[in-house]
Amino acid sequence: MPGQADNRAPYAKIAAHYMELISSGALQPGTLLPSIKALSEEWKVSTTTAEKALRKLRDEGLVRGIHGIGTEVLDQPAPMSSGAQRQDRGRRTGSSWGSGERSDSHAADVVPAPVDVAQALDIQPGAEVVRRSRVYRDRHGIVAQSTSWIPMRFGKLIPQLLSSERLTGGTSLQLIAKVTGNPISHRIDTASAHLLTTETALLLELDPDNPPSDPVVVMTAKFVDSEGEIVEYGVDLGGPGRTWRTESEVSP
């Protein structure tokens, strides 16, 4: 059977398999997926489960059903994900990357905290903070420009946070929790739409003199540990044309 064994429901395994093939470009736009009957036979599941997997792909905007023909792969950028969703992904898989994503332009430095960052971290404006940034991309272009703001005390405890390299051994939150012994207990998320400024246009590698007129999605996430300490404030700028979506199970 395709895919790797895991604890997800069978329909979710099938959907994840095709999400990866679509996001990576292995399945090009216009390609027809196997029929419900073919999927049920290939994966040894019921036709109901196979249909549910295809429905999940349709709900994700990755495919469309064409009456009398089948299920066609669409050419559409994947939605952006928030810092909180990247934290969840990192906890599950050890990587903040989404399906078909990669990251580059990693940079780290120590800077005075801007007013909004200081307020989020509950520190004095101008106090030293670690700023880590990176750009997430998929085959369509920039998914999000992501910046993490971390109190300087954690930079002193974990020198790796000050290096302009992709972190190894876990995400910044996982490294901080490991050193302090205090796990992340909760987070506070926000979502809004902002018109592009010169600064945000440059971060998204756009022409600041001729930026798109559509607003971009801005996601923030503040992470708090079990001792009530704010350990990180993340800001994600969605790439042009990207939307944000989340999904959760609803109990009957």
PDB file of N, CA and C in Angstrom, residues 15-25 62 78-79 81 86 89 95-102 137-139 143 242:
ATOM      1  N   ALA A  15      -5.463  10.816   1.667  1.00  0.00           N
ATOM      2  CA  ALA A  15      -5.450  12.236   1.293  1.00  0.00           C
ATOM      3  C   ALA A  15      -4.059  12.819   1.443  1.00  0.00           C
ATOM      4  N   ALA A  16      -3.354  12.494   2.543  1.00  0.00           N
ATOM      5  CA  ALA A  16      -2.013  13.030   2.769  1.00  0.00           C
ATOM      6  C   ALA A  16      -1.044  12.570   1.678  1.00  0.00           C
ATOM      7  N   HIS A  17      -1.196  11.335   1.237  1.00  0.00           N
ATOM      8  CA  HIS A  17      -0.350  10.796   0.164  1.00  0.00           C
ATOM      9  C   HIS A  17      -0.493  11.644  -1.106  1.00  0.00           C
ATOM     10  N   TYR A  18      -1.733  11.954  -1.469  1.00  0.00           N
ATOM     11  CA  TYR A  18      -1.954  12.734  -2.689  1.00  0.00           C
ATOM     12  C   TYR A  18      -1.665  14.219  -2.484  1.00  0.00           C
ATOM     13  N   MET A  19      -1.841  14.723  -1.264  1.00  0.00           N
ATOM     14  CA  MET A  19      -1.436  16.109  -0.988  1.00  0.00           C
ATOM     15  C   MET A  19       0.050  16.297  -1.260  1.00  0.00           C
ATOM     16  N   GLU A  20       0.857  15.338  -0.811  1.00  0.00           N
ATOM     17  CA  GLU A  20       2.304  15.423  -1.016  1.00  0.00           C
ATOM     18  C   GLU A  20       2.643  15.358  -2.500  1.00  0.00           C
ATOM     19  N   LEU A  21       2.000  14.458  -3.229  1.00  0.00           N
ATOM     20  CA  LEU A  21       2.279  14.334  -4.668  1.00  0.00           C
ATOM     21  C   LEU A  21       1.888  15.609  -5.417  1.00  0.00           C
ATOM     22  N   ILE A  22       0.770  16.217  -5.011  1.00  0.00           N
ATOM     23  CA  ILE A  22       0.312  17.442  -5.673  1.00  0.00           C
ATOM     24  C   ILE A  22       1.199  18.620  -5.310  1.00  0.00           C
ATOM     25  N   SER A  23       1.499  18.769  -4.007  1.00  0.00           N
ATOM     26  CA  SER A  23       2.303  19.902  -3.553  1.00  0.00           C
ATOM     27  C   SER A  23       3.721  19.860  -4.106  1.00  0.00           C
ATOM     28  N   SER A  24       4.274  18.659  -4.260  1.00  0.00           N
ATOM     29  CA  SER A  24       5.647  18.530  -4.754  1.00  0.00           C
ATOM     30  C   SER A  24       5.738  18.674  -6.268  1.00  0.00           C
ATOM     31  N   GLY A  25       4.594  18.640  -6.950  1.00  0.00           N
ATOM     32  CA  GLY A  25       4.607  18.745  -8.405  1.00  0.00           C
ATOM     33  C   GLY A  25       4.674  17.407  -9.108  1.00  0.00           C
ATOM     34  N   LEU A  62      -7.371  21.360  -3.658  1.00  0.00           N
ATOM     35  CA  LEU A  62      -6.297  20.783  -4.467  1.00  0.00           C
ATOM     36  C   LEU A  62      -6.816  20.093  -5.726  1.00  0.00           C
ATOM     37  N   ALA A  78      -0.952  26.496  -2.281  1.00  0.00           N
ATOM     38  CA  ALA A  78      -1.442  26.032  -0.994  1.00  0.00           C
ATOM     39  C   ALA A  78      -1.604  27.217  -0.052  1.00  0.00           C
ATOM     40  N   PRO A  79      -2.510  27.125   0.910  1.00  0.00           N
ATOM     41  CA  PRO A  79      -2.677  28.232   1.856  1.00  0.00           C
ATOM     42  C   PRO A  79      -1.461  28.364   2.757  1.00  0.00           C
ATOM     43  N   SER A  81       0.344  28.896   6.491  1.00  0.00           N
ATOM     44  CA  SER A  81       0.042  28.397   7.828  1.00  0.00           C
ATOM     45  C   SER A  81       0.619  29.364   8.844  1.00  0.00           C
ATOM     46  N   ARG A  86       2.646  25.858  12.596  1.00  0.00           N
ATOM     47  CA  ARG A  86       4.004  25.357  12.388  1.00  0.00           C
ATOM     48  C   ARG A  86       4.538  24.711  13.668  1.00  0.00           C
ATOM     49  N   ARG A  89       3.008  21.323  13.792  1.00  0.00           N
ATOM     50  CA  ARG A  89       3.660  20.455  12.806  1.00  0.00           C
ATOM     51  C   ARG A  89       5.036  20.033  13.293  1.00  0.00           C
ATOM     52  N   SER A  95       9.659  18.987  12.035  1.00  0.00           N
ATOM     53  CA  SER A  95       9.922  20.011  11.017  1.00  0.00           C
ATOM     54  C   SER A  95       8.728  20.943  10.911  1.00  0.00           C
ATOM     55  N   SER A  96       9.010  22.233  10.722  1.00  0.00           N
ATOM     56  CA  SER A  96       7.920  23.201  10.558  1.00  0.00           C
ATOM     57  C   SER A  96       7.453  23.283   9.113  1.00  0.00           C
ATOM     58  N   TRP A  97       8.113  22.582   8.206  1.00  0.00           N
ATOM     59  CA  TRP A  97       7.729  22.636   6.795  1.00  0.00           C
ATOM     60  C   TRP A  97       6.389  21.956   6.558  1.00  0.00           C
ATOM     61  N   GLY A  98       5.581  22.562   5.682  1.00  0.00           N
ATOM     62  CA  GLY A  98       4.368  21.926   5.204  1.00  0.00           C
ATOM     63  C   GLY A  98       4.694  21.054   4.009  1.00  0.00           C
ATOM     64  N   SER A  99       3.689  20.366   3.517  1.00  0.00           N
ATOM     65  CA  SER A  99       3.870  19.491   2.375  1.00  0.00           C
ATOM     66  C   SER A  99       4.342  20.285   1.162  1.00  0.00           C
ATOM     67  N   GLY A 100       5.467  19.856   0.568  1.00  0.00           N
ATOM     68  CA  GLY A 100       5.999  20.524  -0.612  1.00  0.00           C
ATOM     69  C   GLY A 100       6.726  21.821  -0.319  1.00  0.00           C
ATOM     70  N   GLU A 101       6.913  22.162   0.961  1.00  0.00           N
ATOM     71  CA  GLU A 101       7.569  23.422   1.326  1.00  0.00           C
ATOM     72  C   GLU A 101       9.062  23.228   1.566  1.00  0.00           C
ATOM     73  N   ARG A 102       9.760  24.330   1.532  1.00  0.00           N
ATOM     74  CA  ARG A 102      11.147  24.410   1.966  1.00  0.00           C
ATOM     75  C   ARG A 102      11.325  25.800   2.564  1.00  0.00           C
ATOM     76  N   ARG A 137       8.701  28.599   1.161  1.00  0.00           N
ATOM     77  CA  ARG A 137       8.322  28.595  -0.255  1.00  0.00           C
ATOM     78  C   ARG A 137       7.770  27.225  -0.649  1.00  0.00           C
ATOM     79  N   ASP A 138       6.948  27.243  -1.697  1.00  0.00           N
ATOM     80  CA  ASP A 138       6.602  26.012  -2.374  1.00  0.00           C
ATOM     81  C   ASP A 138       6.794  26.260  -3.860  1.00  0.00           C
ATOM     82  N   ARG A 139       6.297  25.376  -4.686  1.00  0.00           N
ATOM     83  CA  ARG A 139       6.581  25.519  -6.116  1.00  0.00           C
ATOM     84  C   ARG A 139       5.901  26.739  -6.735  1.00  0.00           C
ATOM     85  N   VAL A 143       5.290  31.213   0.399  1.00  0.00           N
ATOM     86  CA  VAL A 143       4.127  30.861   1.212  1.00  0.00           C
ATOM     87  C   VAL A 143       3.972  31.899   2.316  1.00  0.00           C
ATOM     88  N   ARG A 242      -2.101  34.289  -1.062  1.00  0.00           N
ATOM     89  CA  ARG A 242      -2.270  33.188  -0.116  1.00  0.00           C
ATOM     90  C   ARG A 242      -3.422  33.485   0.842  1.00  0.00           C
TER      91      ARG A 242
END
